GROMACS .gro file of C-alpha atoms in nm:
model
  192
    1MET     CA    1   3.603   6.013   9.143
    2PRO     CA    2   3.779   6.361   9.199
    3ALA     CA    3   3.810   6.588   8.972
    4ASP     CA    4   4.167   6.691   9.099
    5PRO     CA    5   4.442   6.468   8.968
    6LEU     CA    6   4.620   6.513   9.320
    7VAL     CA    7   4.377   6.423   9.529
    8ARG     CA    8   4.324   6.092   9.322
    9PHE     CA    9   4.681   6.038   9.319
   10ARG     CA   10   4.655   6.091   9.757
   11ARG     CA   11   4.395   5.826   9.714
   12TRP     CA   12   4.557   5.573   9.504
   13PHE     CA   13   4.895   5.589   9.674
   14ASP     CA   14   4.751   5.544  10.039
   15GLU     CA   15   4.550   5.228   9.902
   16ALA     CA   16   4.888   5.140   9.777
   17ARG     CA   17   5.029   5.150  10.120
   18ARG     CA   18   4.717   4.986  10.301
   19ALA     CA   19   4.749   4.670  10.057
   20ARG     CA   20   5.126   4.651  10.200
   21VAL     CA   21   5.307   4.707   9.849
   22PRO     CA   22   5.626   4.664   9.881
   23LEU     CA   23   5.807   5.035   9.834
   24PRO     CA   24   5.478   5.194   9.677
   25GLU     CA   25   5.709   5.544   9.668
   26ALA     CA   26   5.921   5.422   9.389
   27MET     CA   27   5.862   5.564   9.038
   28ALA     CA   28   6.072   5.499   8.708
   29LEU     CA   29   6.214   5.839   8.653
   30ALA     CA   30   6.308   5.906   8.274
   31THR     CA   31   6.501   6.161   8.171
   32ALA     CA   32   6.666   6.280   7.836
   33ASP     CA   33   7.026   6.480   7.757
   34ALA     CA   34   7.029   6.708   7.519
   35ALA     CA   35   7.031   6.504   7.240
   36GLY     CA   36   6.735   6.368   7.328
   37ARG     CA   37   6.906   5.997   7.420
   38PRO     CA   38   6.662   5.876   7.710
   39SER     CA   39   6.750   5.682   8.031
   40VAL     CA   40   6.508   5.550   8.278
   41ARG     CA   41   6.574   5.457   8.656
   42PHE     CA   42   6.373   5.382   8.997
   43VAL     CA   43   6.385   5.666   9.258
   44LEU     CA   44   6.192   5.727   9.541
   45LEU     CA   45   5.883   6.001   9.556
   46LYS     CA   46   5.982   6.179   9.913
   47GLY     CA   47   5.666   6.434   9.830
   48ALA     CA   48   5.338   6.551   9.690
   49ASP     CA   49   5.121   6.817   9.671
   50GLU     CA   50   5.002   7.088   9.416
   51ARG     CA   51   5.318   7.226   9.364
   52GLY     CA   52   5.412   6.848   9.231
   53PHE     CA   53   5.656   6.510   9.308
   54VAL     CA   54   5.981   6.540   9.477
   55PHE     CA   55   6.305   6.339   9.432
   56PHE     CA   56   6.588   6.387   9.613
   57THR     CA   57   6.945   6.295   9.457
   58ASP     CA   58   7.326   6.337   9.337
   59ALA     CA   59   7.340   6.625   9.125
   60ARG     CA   60   7.679   6.525   8.974
   61SER     CA   61   7.448   6.142   8.866
   62ARG     CA   62   7.341   6.099   8.529
   63LYS     CA   63   6.998   6.198   8.598
   64GLY     CA   64   7.097   6.499   8.783
   65ARG     CA   65   7.279   6.636   8.486
   66GLU     CA   66   7.073   6.547   8.225
   67LEU     CA   67   6.766   6.732   8.385
   68ARG     CA   68   7.041   7.006   8.377
   69GLU     CA   69   7.071   6.997   8.000
   70ASN     CA   70   6.687   6.911   7.960
   71PRO     CA   71   6.417   6.996   8.231
   72ARG     CA   72   6.156   6.768   8.091
   73ALA     CA   73   6.106   6.429   8.242
   74SER     CA   74   5.817   6.196   8.296
   75VAL     CA   75   5.768   5.918   8.578
   76ALA     CA   76   5.536   5.595   8.623
   77ILE     CA   77   5.459   5.450   8.926
   78TYR     CA   78   5.297   5.093   8.904
   79TRP     CA   79   5.096   4.961   9.224
   80ASP     CA   80   5.038   4.553   9.059
   81ALA     CA   81   4.867   4.426   9.410
   82VAL     CA   82   4.610   4.709   9.317
   83GLY     CA   83   4.620   4.660   8.972
   84LYS     CA   84   4.687   5.075   8.921
   85GLN     CA   85   4.947   5.295   8.766
   86VAL     CA   86   5.003   5.616   8.702
   87ARG     CA   87   5.213   5.795   8.449
   88ILE     CA   88   5.323   6.204   8.501
   89GLU     CA   89   5.502   6.436   8.271
   90GLY     CA   90   5.635   6.780   8.302
   91ARG     CA   91   5.914   6.987   8.384
   92THR     CA   92   6.119   6.970   8.647
   93GLU     CA   93   6.255   7.249   8.885
   94GLY     CA   94   6.506   7.271   9.141
   95VAL     CA   95   6.393   7.220   9.504
   96ALA     CA   96   6.456   7.469   9.780
   97PRO     CA   97   6.783   7.407   9.973
   98ALA     CA   98   6.601   7.419  10.319
   99GLU     CA   99   6.383   7.178  10.194
  100VAL     CA  100   6.652   6.970  10.101
  101ASP     CA  101   6.856   7.010  10.418
  102ARG     CA  102   6.478   6.893  10.621
  103TYR     CA  103   6.516   6.553  10.368
  104TRP     CA  104   6.856   6.528  10.412
  105LYS     CA  105   6.814   6.493  10.840
  106THR     CA  106   6.559   6.221  10.765
  107ARG     CA  107   6.793   5.998  10.581
  108PRO     CA  108   6.942   5.707  10.755
  109ARG     CA  109   7.281   5.802  10.918
  110GLN     CA  110   7.405   5.556  10.712
  111SER     CA  111   7.274   5.665  10.336
  112ARG     CA  112   7.414   6.033  10.436
  113LEU     CA  113   7.730   5.851  10.483
  114ALA     CA  114   7.694   5.694  10.153
  115ALA     CA  115   7.582   5.976   9.969
  116LEU     CA  116   7.945   6.144  10.110
  117SER     CA  117   8.126   5.812   9.988
  118SER     CA  118   8.002   5.792   9.605
  119THR     CA  119   8.001   6.016   9.322
  120GLN     CA  120   7.731   5.870   9.210
  121SER     CA  121   7.746   5.733   8.811
  122ALA     CA  122   8.133   5.813   8.801
  123ARG     CA  123   8.293   5.506   8.716
  124LEU     CA  124   8.445   5.309   9.024
  125ALA     CA  125   8.780   5.095   9.038
  126GLY     CA  126   8.665   4.834   9.255
  127ARG     CA  127   8.403   4.848   9.552
  128ALA     CA  128   8.767   4.791   9.806
  129SER     CA  129   8.785   5.192   9.716
  130LEU     CA  130   8.428   5.283   9.764
  131MET     CA  131   8.424   5.102  10.103
  132ALA     CA  132   8.769   5.259  10.243
  133ARG     CA  133   8.587   5.648  10.196
  134TRP     CA  134   8.289   5.550  10.326
  135ARG     CA  135   8.512   5.337  10.614
  136LYS     CA  136   8.722   5.725  10.678
  137LEU     CA  137   8.378   5.919  10.628
  138HIS     CA  138   8.223   5.666  10.952
  139ARG     CA  139   8.470   5.766  11.149
  140ARG     CA  140   8.533   6.159  11.075
  141TYR     CA  141   8.121   6.196  11.141
  142PRO     CA  142   8.096   5.974  11.422
  143GLY     CA  143   7.747   6.110  11.589
  144ASP     CA  144   7.411   6.196  11.375
  145GLU     CA  145   7.570   6.458  11.279
  146VAL     CA  146   7.668   6.421  10.844
  147PRO     CA  147   7.688   6.749  10.671
  148ARG     CA  148   7.479   6.784  10.367
  149PRO     CA  149   7.622   6.777  10.077
  150SER     CA  150   7.621   7.082   9.797
  151TYR     CA  151   7.572   6.833   9.538
  152TRP     CA  152   7.294   6.684   9.708
  153THR     CA  153   6.949   6.805   9.576
  154GLY     CA  154   6.585   6.768   9.499
  155PHE     CA  155   6.390   6.819   9.178
  156ARG     CA  156   6.000   6.870   9.143
  157LEU     CA  157   5.828   6.754   8.891
  158VAL     CA  158   5.609   6.987   8.782
  159PRO     CA  159   5.276   6.795   8.613
  160GLU     CA  160   5.130   6.885   8.278
  161THR     CA  161   5.028   6.578   8.236
  162ILE     CA  162   4.886   6.263   8.483
  163GLU     CA  163   4.727   5.944   8.327
  164PHE     CA  164   4.587   5.734   8.561
  165TRP     CA  165   4.541   5.382   8.439
  166ARG     CA  166   4.361   5.056   8.664
  167HIS     CA  167   4.356   4.685   8.534
  168ARG     CA  168   4.001   4.555   8.410
  169GLU     CA  169   3.881   4.242   8.336
  170HIS     CA  170   3.988   4.155   7.924
  171ARG     CA  171   4.270   4.394   7.898
  172LEU     CA  172   3.950   4.653   7.832
  173HIS     CA  173   4.142   4.901   8.088
  174ASP     CA  174   4.040   5.253   8.250
  175ARG     CA  175   4.236   5.526   8.122
  176GLU     CA  176   4.206   5.861   8.250
  177LEU     CA  177   4.420   6.207   8.104
  178PHE     CA  178   4.427   6.473   8.337
  179VAL     CA  179   4.583   6.820   8.083
  180ARG     CA  180   4.691   7.113   8.315
  181THR     CA  181   4.551   7.411   8.173
  182ARG     CA  182   4.545   7.772   8.257
  183ARG     CA  183   4.190   7.696   8.409
  184GLY     CA  184   4.283   7.411   8.639
  185TRP     CA  185   4.271   7.072   8.509
  186SER     CA  186   4.114   6.893   8.180
  187ARG     CA  187   3.982   6.493   8.179
  188THR     CA  188   4.029   6.313   7.863
  189LEU     CA  189   3.911   5.947   7.890
  190LEU     CA  190   4.134   5.691   7.687
  191GLN     CA  191   4.072   5.363   7.565
  192PRO     CA  192   4.277   5.087   7.639
   0.00000   0.00000   0.00000
């Protein structure tokens, strides 16, 4: 097995894609506010390299607020079809605006309009008001050019630990924990 956990992650991710796992990029993101109250939700992984694991969101959302208050986070990615899970813990940092712009332009037009229409996580009086805002923006931006709002941003989870879990018979699963050190990654086997 590769000693570099990022190489291993890419291999496992590619295996999940080949196995046609629905939304292999879906990951449960756990955050906590300044008082330590946790919350978790699914986000989509949009990039993974030696710098970390990238996702995009509305900075005004609960997760955006919590990451400003407390940049520590963890994600769990589970691919049932291949019997594998990856857990990543670390600190988040903002993604450069140019990278956010590049990603924004790849999103479907309807998704960009939805991001402009919604104040994510804010109270909603009723669906009719949301749809009215969406229709108004749909008319305002009839072409493919939909500007990225300043609150649409990206975060990079810089991994401090990465754990790989593989299903085995009799619940005697394989677990490997990689911890980032000054000299690279240290690897430890964990009991199931």
